Amino acid sequence: MSIYDTLNAEQREAVFHTEGPLLILAGAGSGKTRVLTHRIAYLIEEKGINPWNILAITFTNKAAGEMRERVDDIVGFGSESIWVSTFHSTCVRILRRHIDRLGYDNNFTIYDSDDQKTLMKDVCKLLQIDTKTYRERMILSAISSAKDEMVTPEEYELNAYGDFSKKKIAEAYKEYERQLKANNALDFDDLLVKTVQLFQTQPEILEYYQDRFRYIMVDEYQDTNTVQFKLISLLAAKYKNLCVVGDDDQSIYKFRGANIQNILSFEKEFEHTKVIKLEQNYRSTSTILDAANAVIKNNVGRKAKSLWTENGEGEKIQFRQFDTAYDEAEYIVGDIRERVDNGKAAYCDHAVLYRTNAQSRLFEEKMITANIPYKIVGGVNFYARKEIKDLLAYLKTIDNGKDDLAVRRIINVPKRGIGLTTVNRITEAAQQRGISFYEALCSADLVPGLGRSISKLESFAAMIEYFRKEAEHLSITELMKEILTETGYVEELKAEGEEEAEVRLQNIDEFLNKIAAYEESCEEELPTLSGFLEEVALVADIDSLDEESDYVVLMTLHSAKGLEFPYVYLAGMEDGIFPSYMTITADDPTELEEERRLCYVGITRAKKELSMTCARRRMIRGETQYNKMSRFLKEVPPQLLSTGKIVEKEELELPKQNAYVQAKQSFQAKPFMISKPVQQFGVKSGEGLSYGVGDRVRHMKFGEGTVTAITEGGRDYEVSVDFDSAGTKKMFASFAKLQKV
DNA sequence: GTGCCTGCTCACGGG
DNA sequence: GAGCAGGCAC
């Protein structure tokens, strides 16, 4: 009995087909990761391929981490020399070694979208482009699309012939590129573009990597864009042992240039491609699968596919419509709480998926009140916080003095009396002399009109030079600590004493932890400053989902791709949210199709049970919006849905019950048929609670305290308690389970 | 040069 | 609702 016996016929065919181009069309949950990992094992163990010669590319860090883990499990010896990484980190690893051939320093900086925006602002100022007519983001997204298609600034200009706004963008593109290069920096798109350029201009480097990566595998192939396709085509051109796995129904990244044509071009670019379809689903119940199929079949532009499963029918899909987004969040949180308390599942068996990151806040609040451990994936990047960016700018300045953006960011942080006027004078001088900002600053005495600032500039430069010297023999952690004390950064925050400063200090501690974690994780390779900065730039969430801890996962539908959970909640199923307002109003019907594929991805994440919820009104950007239920919901056959306990009319008009029971009941199951808001029950504040304002109460976690206020908060009572040790907290009566003492 | 206030924009998604 | 740019007073 070998490990390959557990595979079905098609999966085995894919595993055993090792030579030549292979296209695997794998439906959701059809075990494609299993195929890829087994294929790697087969290559090494049965075909005697050196693990060193294998490259597996994924889209997200999360997917890469998961694949890495599974490969380690199955391969055992030698698995660490297989490259398992994202497109972007693959490129960075290559560029770090060879980008000097393209005229960059090998310790280039990577700009995130904030940096890009800052740079573009400078560009627009320089070219006198009015950012009211041409928004920085608009220009940047045009440039990004151009780079995805490998269009150079010069080509862009040629194409723009006669089109005024395109011409403007072309100008900005050119200058943006010039400044990036001057700063020795690359943006995310450049990582791919420059790698392709490197391969196209340096045949011997290309050949080295072709020989190295004799066996290449690409996951989520449907989401590759033109430059990514070019990259793998170049790498695989010599041996043609390229295996790509994709599902056109799960293509959800058209917005960043994903090109479905790549699946079609694949068979053109690589002759004699073997195509294998995986159609048996091992993940979900047939109910969930039927719903997914019913939704996706409304898309016109797709390849016919028939997913099937041997799994049972399972539970119906739960559907609820609520009055407000608060109610929705409470229902979901309460449902999870109940299932965990009943011992039916652990926290980590649950995932809450939503369309936009902004929706996470409500769930976060409710999870905290319900004392449910949770983890938000994605969202505001830790490394995008102000204090962290400041500290990173120090490290970048020390590592790469050409990064003007970084130097300018910290030249007056903490305050050292170097103002905007001085910075502008230096910028000008640097531009005139064609040197970097930092170089100009070092010879400040040559810059006219600086006056008294010169001494301040000199001491700043002396400090950076001192750090550079220290960096030679200190670890990154030690260097960072040195920076924190020498610059007075921590001192300044401590002096503020505000709560916000407190949070920032905690984040700095967290940052030090992350540095330490990086230094530990580099076992053989020496931890370097550049290495750390690179990891930070590429990894959104350094700590990926770890299996050890037990928590509910909150994330966007996009982040959820490739993952699976026994219990999945799709929240915010409303027209205007999902599908988003932009796609509903768009002229292009394919945008709605992309949105529908996203829905398909969401549904097929669920293994056992799926719940879909929506709210009649919710706050968006500070204003209340009234939404209809999502059109995708209506595409699910009604017989697959359950709307929970239907409360009869009489029951609604029953004499007042105990308010606590009522509150609990109303958030547990509020079917969408009820049009009468529960608030109208006519219960007065505090009635039915065993305690009132001024009473002493006990809370499971926070201990004893005094009730200061009770207000009616929609479904439930909101109770404010001044705890003796934990401070004042607001909580919902039904969750807090307060005991009168 | 610094700090505060106002008003504008932003939000669709990830590396 | 939040974060940021620009304007204005000190």
PDB file of C-alpha atoms in Angstrom, chain A residues 437-568:
ATOM      1  CA  PHE A 437      18.524  63.279  -0.683  1.00  0.00           C
ATOM      2  CA  TYR A 438      20.755  61.775   1.953  1.00  0.00           C
ATOM      3  CA  GLU A 439      23.919  62.648   0.059  1.00  0.00           C
ATOM      4  CA  ALA A 440      22.756  66.230  -0.330  1.00  0.00           C
ATOM      5  CA  LEU A 441      22.004  66.355   3.345  1.00  0.00           C
ATOM      6  CA  CYS A 442      25.486  65.175   4.220  1.00  0.00           C
ATOM      7  CA  SER A 443      26.996  68.096   2.369  1.00  0.00           C
ATOM      8  CA  ALA A 444      24.471  70.574   3.720  1.00  0.00           C
ATOM      9  CA  ASP A 445      27.038  73.362   3.785  1.00  0.00           C
ATOM     10  CA  LEU A 446      26.838  73.405  -0.044  1.00  0.00           C
ATOM     11  CA  VAL A 447      23.097  73.963  -0.005  1.00  0.00           C
ATOM     12  CA  PRO A 448      22.288  77.662  -0.076  1.00  0.00           C
ATOM     13  CA  GLY A 449      19.990  79.293   2.415  1.00  0.00           C
ATOM     14  CA  LEU A 450      19.924  76.659   5.115  1.00  0.00           C
ATOM     15  CA  GLY A 451      21.282  78.897   7.833  1.00  0.00           C
ATOM     16  CA  ARG A 452      20.914  77.578  11.341  1.00  0.00           C
ATOM     17  CA  SER A 453      19.529  74.214  10.214  1.00  0.00           C
ATOM     18  CA  ILE A 454      22.961  73.058   9.126  1.00  0.00           C
ATOM     19  CA  SER A 455      24.049  71.992  12.574  1.00  0.00           C
ATOM     20  CA  LYS A 456      20.824  70.042  13.059  1.00  0.00           C
ATOM     21  CA  LEU A 457      21.322  68.284   9.744  1.00  0.00           C
ATOM     22  CA  GLU A 458      24.886  67.459  10.613  1.00  0.00           C
ATOM     23  CA  SER A 459      23.922  65.853  13.873  1.00  0.00           C
ATOM     24  CA  PHE A 460      21.187  63.856  12.115  1.00  0.00           C
ATOM     25  CA  ALA A 461      23.679  62.571   9.548  1.00  0.00           C
ATOM     26  CA  ALA A 462      26.172  61.787  12.291  1.00  0.00           C
ATOM     27  CA  MET A 463      23.535  59.740  14.065  1.00  0.00           C
ATOM     28  CA  ILE A 464      22.697  57.720  10.939  1.00  0.00           C
ATOM     29  CA  GLU A 465      26.407  57.124  10.294  1.00  0.00           C
ATOM     30  CA  TYR A 466      26.763  55.982  13.875  1.00  0.00           C
ATOM     31  CA  PHE A 467      23.883  53.511  13.422  1.00  0.00           C
ATOM     32  CA  ARG A 468      25.461  52.233  10.219  1.00  0.00           C
ATOM     33  CA  LYS A 469      28.651  51.476  12.043  1.00  0.00           C
ATOM     34  CA  GLU A 470      26.784  49.852  14.900  1.00  0.00           C
ATOM     35  CA  ALA A 471      24.784  47.758  12.440  1.00  0.00           C
ATOM     36  CA  GLU A 472      27.974  46.032  11.400  1.00  0.00           C
ATOM     37  CA  HIS A 473      28.350  44.205  14.674  1.00  0.00           C
ATOM     38  CA  LEU A 474      24.925  44.400  16.337  1.00  0.00           C
ATOM     39  CA  SER A 475      22.005  42.064  15.811  1.00  0.00           C
ATOM     40  CA  ILE A 476      18.893  43.676  14.316  1.00  0.00           C
ATOM     41  CA  THR A 477      17.146  43.559  17.676  1.00  0.00           C
ATOM     42  CA  GLU A 478      20.036  45.317  19.373  1.00  0.00           C
ATOM     43  CA  LEU A 479      20.221  47.879  16.591  1.00  0.00           C
ATOM     44  CA  MET A 480      16.518  48.571  16.879  1.00  0.00           C
ATOM     45  CA  LYS A 481      16.763  49.059  20.621  1.00  0.00           C
ATOM     46  CA  GLU A 482      19.673  51.389  20.078  1.00  0.00           C
ATOM     47  CA  ILE A 483      17.597  53.404  17.622  1.00  0.00           C
ATOM     48  CA  LEU A 484      14.676  53.575  20.015  1.00  0.00           C
ATOM     49  CA  THR A 485      16.777  55.023  22.819  1.00  0.00           C
ATOM     50  CA  GLU A 486      19.212  57.169  20.801  1.00  0.00           C
ATOM     51  CA  THR A 487      16.503  58.940  18.836  1.00  0.00           C
ATOM     52  CA  GLY A 488      14.289  59.367  21.872  1.00  0.00           C
ATOM     53  CA  TYR A 489      11.379  57.812  20.010  1.00  0.00           C
ATOM     54  CA  VAL A 490      10.143  55.790  22.956  1.00  0.00           C
ATOM     55  CA  GLU A 491      10.778  58.639  25.361  1.00  0.00           C
ATOM     56  CA  GLU A 492       8.608  60.956  23.331  1.00  0.00           C
ATOM     57  CA  LEU A 493       5.745  58.478  23.282  1.00  0.00           C
ATOM     58  CA  LYS A 494       6.034  57.832  27.006  1.00  0.00           C
ATOM     59  CA  ALA A 495       5.935  61.552  27.683  1.00  0.00           C
ATOM     60  CA  GLU A 496       2.657  61.826  25.770  1.00  0.00           C
ATOM     61  CA  GLY A 497       1.007  59.441  28.181  1.00  0.00           C
ATOM     62  CA  GLU A 498      -2.143  59.219  26.066  1.00  0.00           C
ATOM     63  CA  GLU A 499      -3.890  55.949  25.522  1.00  0.00           C
ATOM     64  CA  GLU A 500      -2.974  56.124  21.858  1.00  0.00           C
ATOM     65  CA  ALA A 501       0.699  56.413  22.743  1.00  0.00           C
ATOM     66  CA  GLU A 502       0.282  53.380  24.967  1.00  0.00           C
ATOM     67  CA  VAL A 503      -1.003  51.336  22.019  1.00  0.00           C
ATOM     68  CA  ARG A 504       1.912  52.552  19.908  1.00  0.00           C
ATOM     69  CA  LEU A 505       4.380  51.441  22.550  1.00  0.00           C
ATOM     70  CA  GLN A 506       2.755  48.022  22.608  1.00  0.00           C
ATOM     71  CA  ASN A 507       3.067  47.853  18.849  1.00  0.00           C
ATOM     72  CA  ILE A 508       6.745  48.692  19.122  1.00  0.00           C
ATOM     73  CA  ASP A 509       7.195  45.824  21.562  1.00  0.00           C
ATOM     74  CA  GLU A 510       5.361  43.603  19.130  1.00  0.00           C
ATOM     75  CA  PHE A 511       7.663  44.833  16.384  1.00  0.00           C
ATOM     76  CA  LEU A 512      10.713  43.894  18.466  1.00  0.00           C
ATOM     77  CA  ASN A 513       9.188  40.443  18.903  1.00  0.00           C
ATOM     78  CA  LYS A 514       8.800  40.110  15.166  1.00  0.00           C
ATOM     79  CA  ILE A 515      12.415  41.086  14.631  1.00  0.00           C
ATOM     80  CA  ALA A 516      13.500  38.491  17.173  1.00  0.00           C
ATOM     81  CA  ALA A 517      11.280  35.895  15.499  1.00  0.00           C
ATOM     82  CA  TYR A 518      12.911  36.662  12.165  1.00  0.00           C
ATOM     83  CA  GLU A 519      16.403  36.333  13.599  1.00  0.00           C
ATOM     84  CA  GLU A 520      15.496  32.990  15.112  1.00  0.00           C
ATOM     85  CA  SER A 521      13.882  31.700  11.938  1.00  0.00           C
ATOM     86  CA  CYS A 522      17.087  32.179   9.936  1.00  0.00           C
ATOM     87  CA  GLU A 523      18.861  29.037  10.985  1.00  0.00           C
ATOM     88  CA  GLU A 524      21.529  28.617   8.394  1.00  0.00           C
ATOM     89  CA  GLU A 525      21.427  31.879   6.545  1.00  0.00           C
ATOM     90  CA  LEU A 526      22.679  34.847   8.473  1.00  0.00           C
ATOM     91  CA  PRO A 527      19.900  37.200   9.489  1.00  0.00           C
ATOM     92  CA  THR A 528      20.440  40.486   7.685  1.00  0.00           C
ATOM     93  CA  LEU A 529      18.777  43.838   7.781  1.00  0.00           C
ATOM     94  CA  SER A 530      17.883  43.587   4.097  1.00  0.00           C
ATOM     95  CA  GLY A 531      16.493  40.124   4.684  1.00  0.00           C
ATOM     96  CA  PHE A 532      14.262  41.367   7.444  1.00  0.00           C
ATOM     97  CA  LEU A 533      13.043  44.365   5.467  1.00  0.00           C
ATOM     98  CA  GLU A 534      12.266  42.094   2.569  1.00  0.00           C
ATOM     99  CA  GLU A 535      10.225  39.729   4.695  1.00  0.00           C
ATOM    100  CA  VAL A 536       8.296  42.641   6.107  1.00  0.00           C
ATOM    101  CA  ALA A 537       7.583  44.016   2.656  1.00  0.00           C
ATOM    102  CA  LEU A 538       6.269  40.765   1.281  1.00  0.00           C
ATOM    103  CA  VAL A 539       4.481  39.241   4.216  1.00  0.00           C
ATOM    104  CA  ALA A 540       1.232  40.816   5.233  1.00  0.00           C
ATOM    105  CA  ASP A 541       0.712  38.566   8.204  1.00  0.00           C
ATOM    106  CA  ILE A 542       3.987  37.091   9.368  1.00  0.00           C
ATOM    107  CA  ASP A 543       2.283  34.663  11.697  1.00  0.00           C
ATOM    108  CA  SER A 544       0.034  32.685   9.437  1.00  0.00           C
ATOM    109  CA  LEU A 545      -2.865  30.692  10.793  1.00  0.00           C
ATOM    110  CA  ASP A 546      -1.344  28.304  13.241  1.00  0.00           C
ATOM    111  CA  GLU A 547      -3.069  25.047  13.937  1.00  0.00           C
ATOM    112  CA  GLU A 548      -2.193  24.993  17.628  1.00  0.00           C
ATOM    113  CA  SER A 549      -4.441  27.729  18.872  1.00  0.00           C
ATOM    114  CA  ASP A 550      -8.196  27.567  18.852  1.00  0.00           C
ATOM    115  CA  TYR A 551      -9.884  30.634  17.419  1.00  0.00           C
ATOM    116  CA  VAL A 552     -12.575  31.745  15.021  1.00  0.00           C
ATOM    117  CA  VAL A 553     -11.166  33.137  11.797  1.00  0.00           C
ATOM    118  CA  LEU A 554     -12.463  36.382  10.308  1.00  0.00           C
ATOM    119  CA  MET A 555     -11.449  37.345   6.796  1.00  0.00           C
ATOM    120  CA  THR A 556     -12.451  38.573   3.381  1.00  0.00           C
ATOM    121  CA  LEU A 557     -13.709  36.212   0.726  1.00  0.00           C
ATOM    122  CA  HIS A 558     -10.555  36.891  -1.249  1.00  0.00           C
ATOM    123  CA  SER A 559      -8.324  35.775   1.604  1.00  0.00           C
ATOM    124  CA  ALA A 560     -10.403  32.654   2.077  1.00  0.00           C
ATOM    125  CA  LYS A 561      -9.548  31.218  -1.293  1.00  0.00           C
ATOM    126  CA  GLY A 562      -7.804  27.905  -0.923  1.00  0.00           C
ATOM    127  CA  LEU A 563      -8.956  27.378   2.655  1.00  0.00           C
ATOM    128  CA  GLU A 564     -11.738  25.241   4.120  1.00  0.00           C
ATOM    129  CA  PHE A 565     -13.709  25.193   7.368  1.00  0.00           C
ATOM    130  CA  PRO A 566     -16.434  22.920   8.761  1.00  0.00           C
ATOM    131  CA  TYR A 567     -18.709  25.875   9.572  1.00  0.00           C
ATOM    132  CA  VAL A 568     -18.746  28.931   7.354  1.00  0.00           C
TER     133      VAL A 568
END
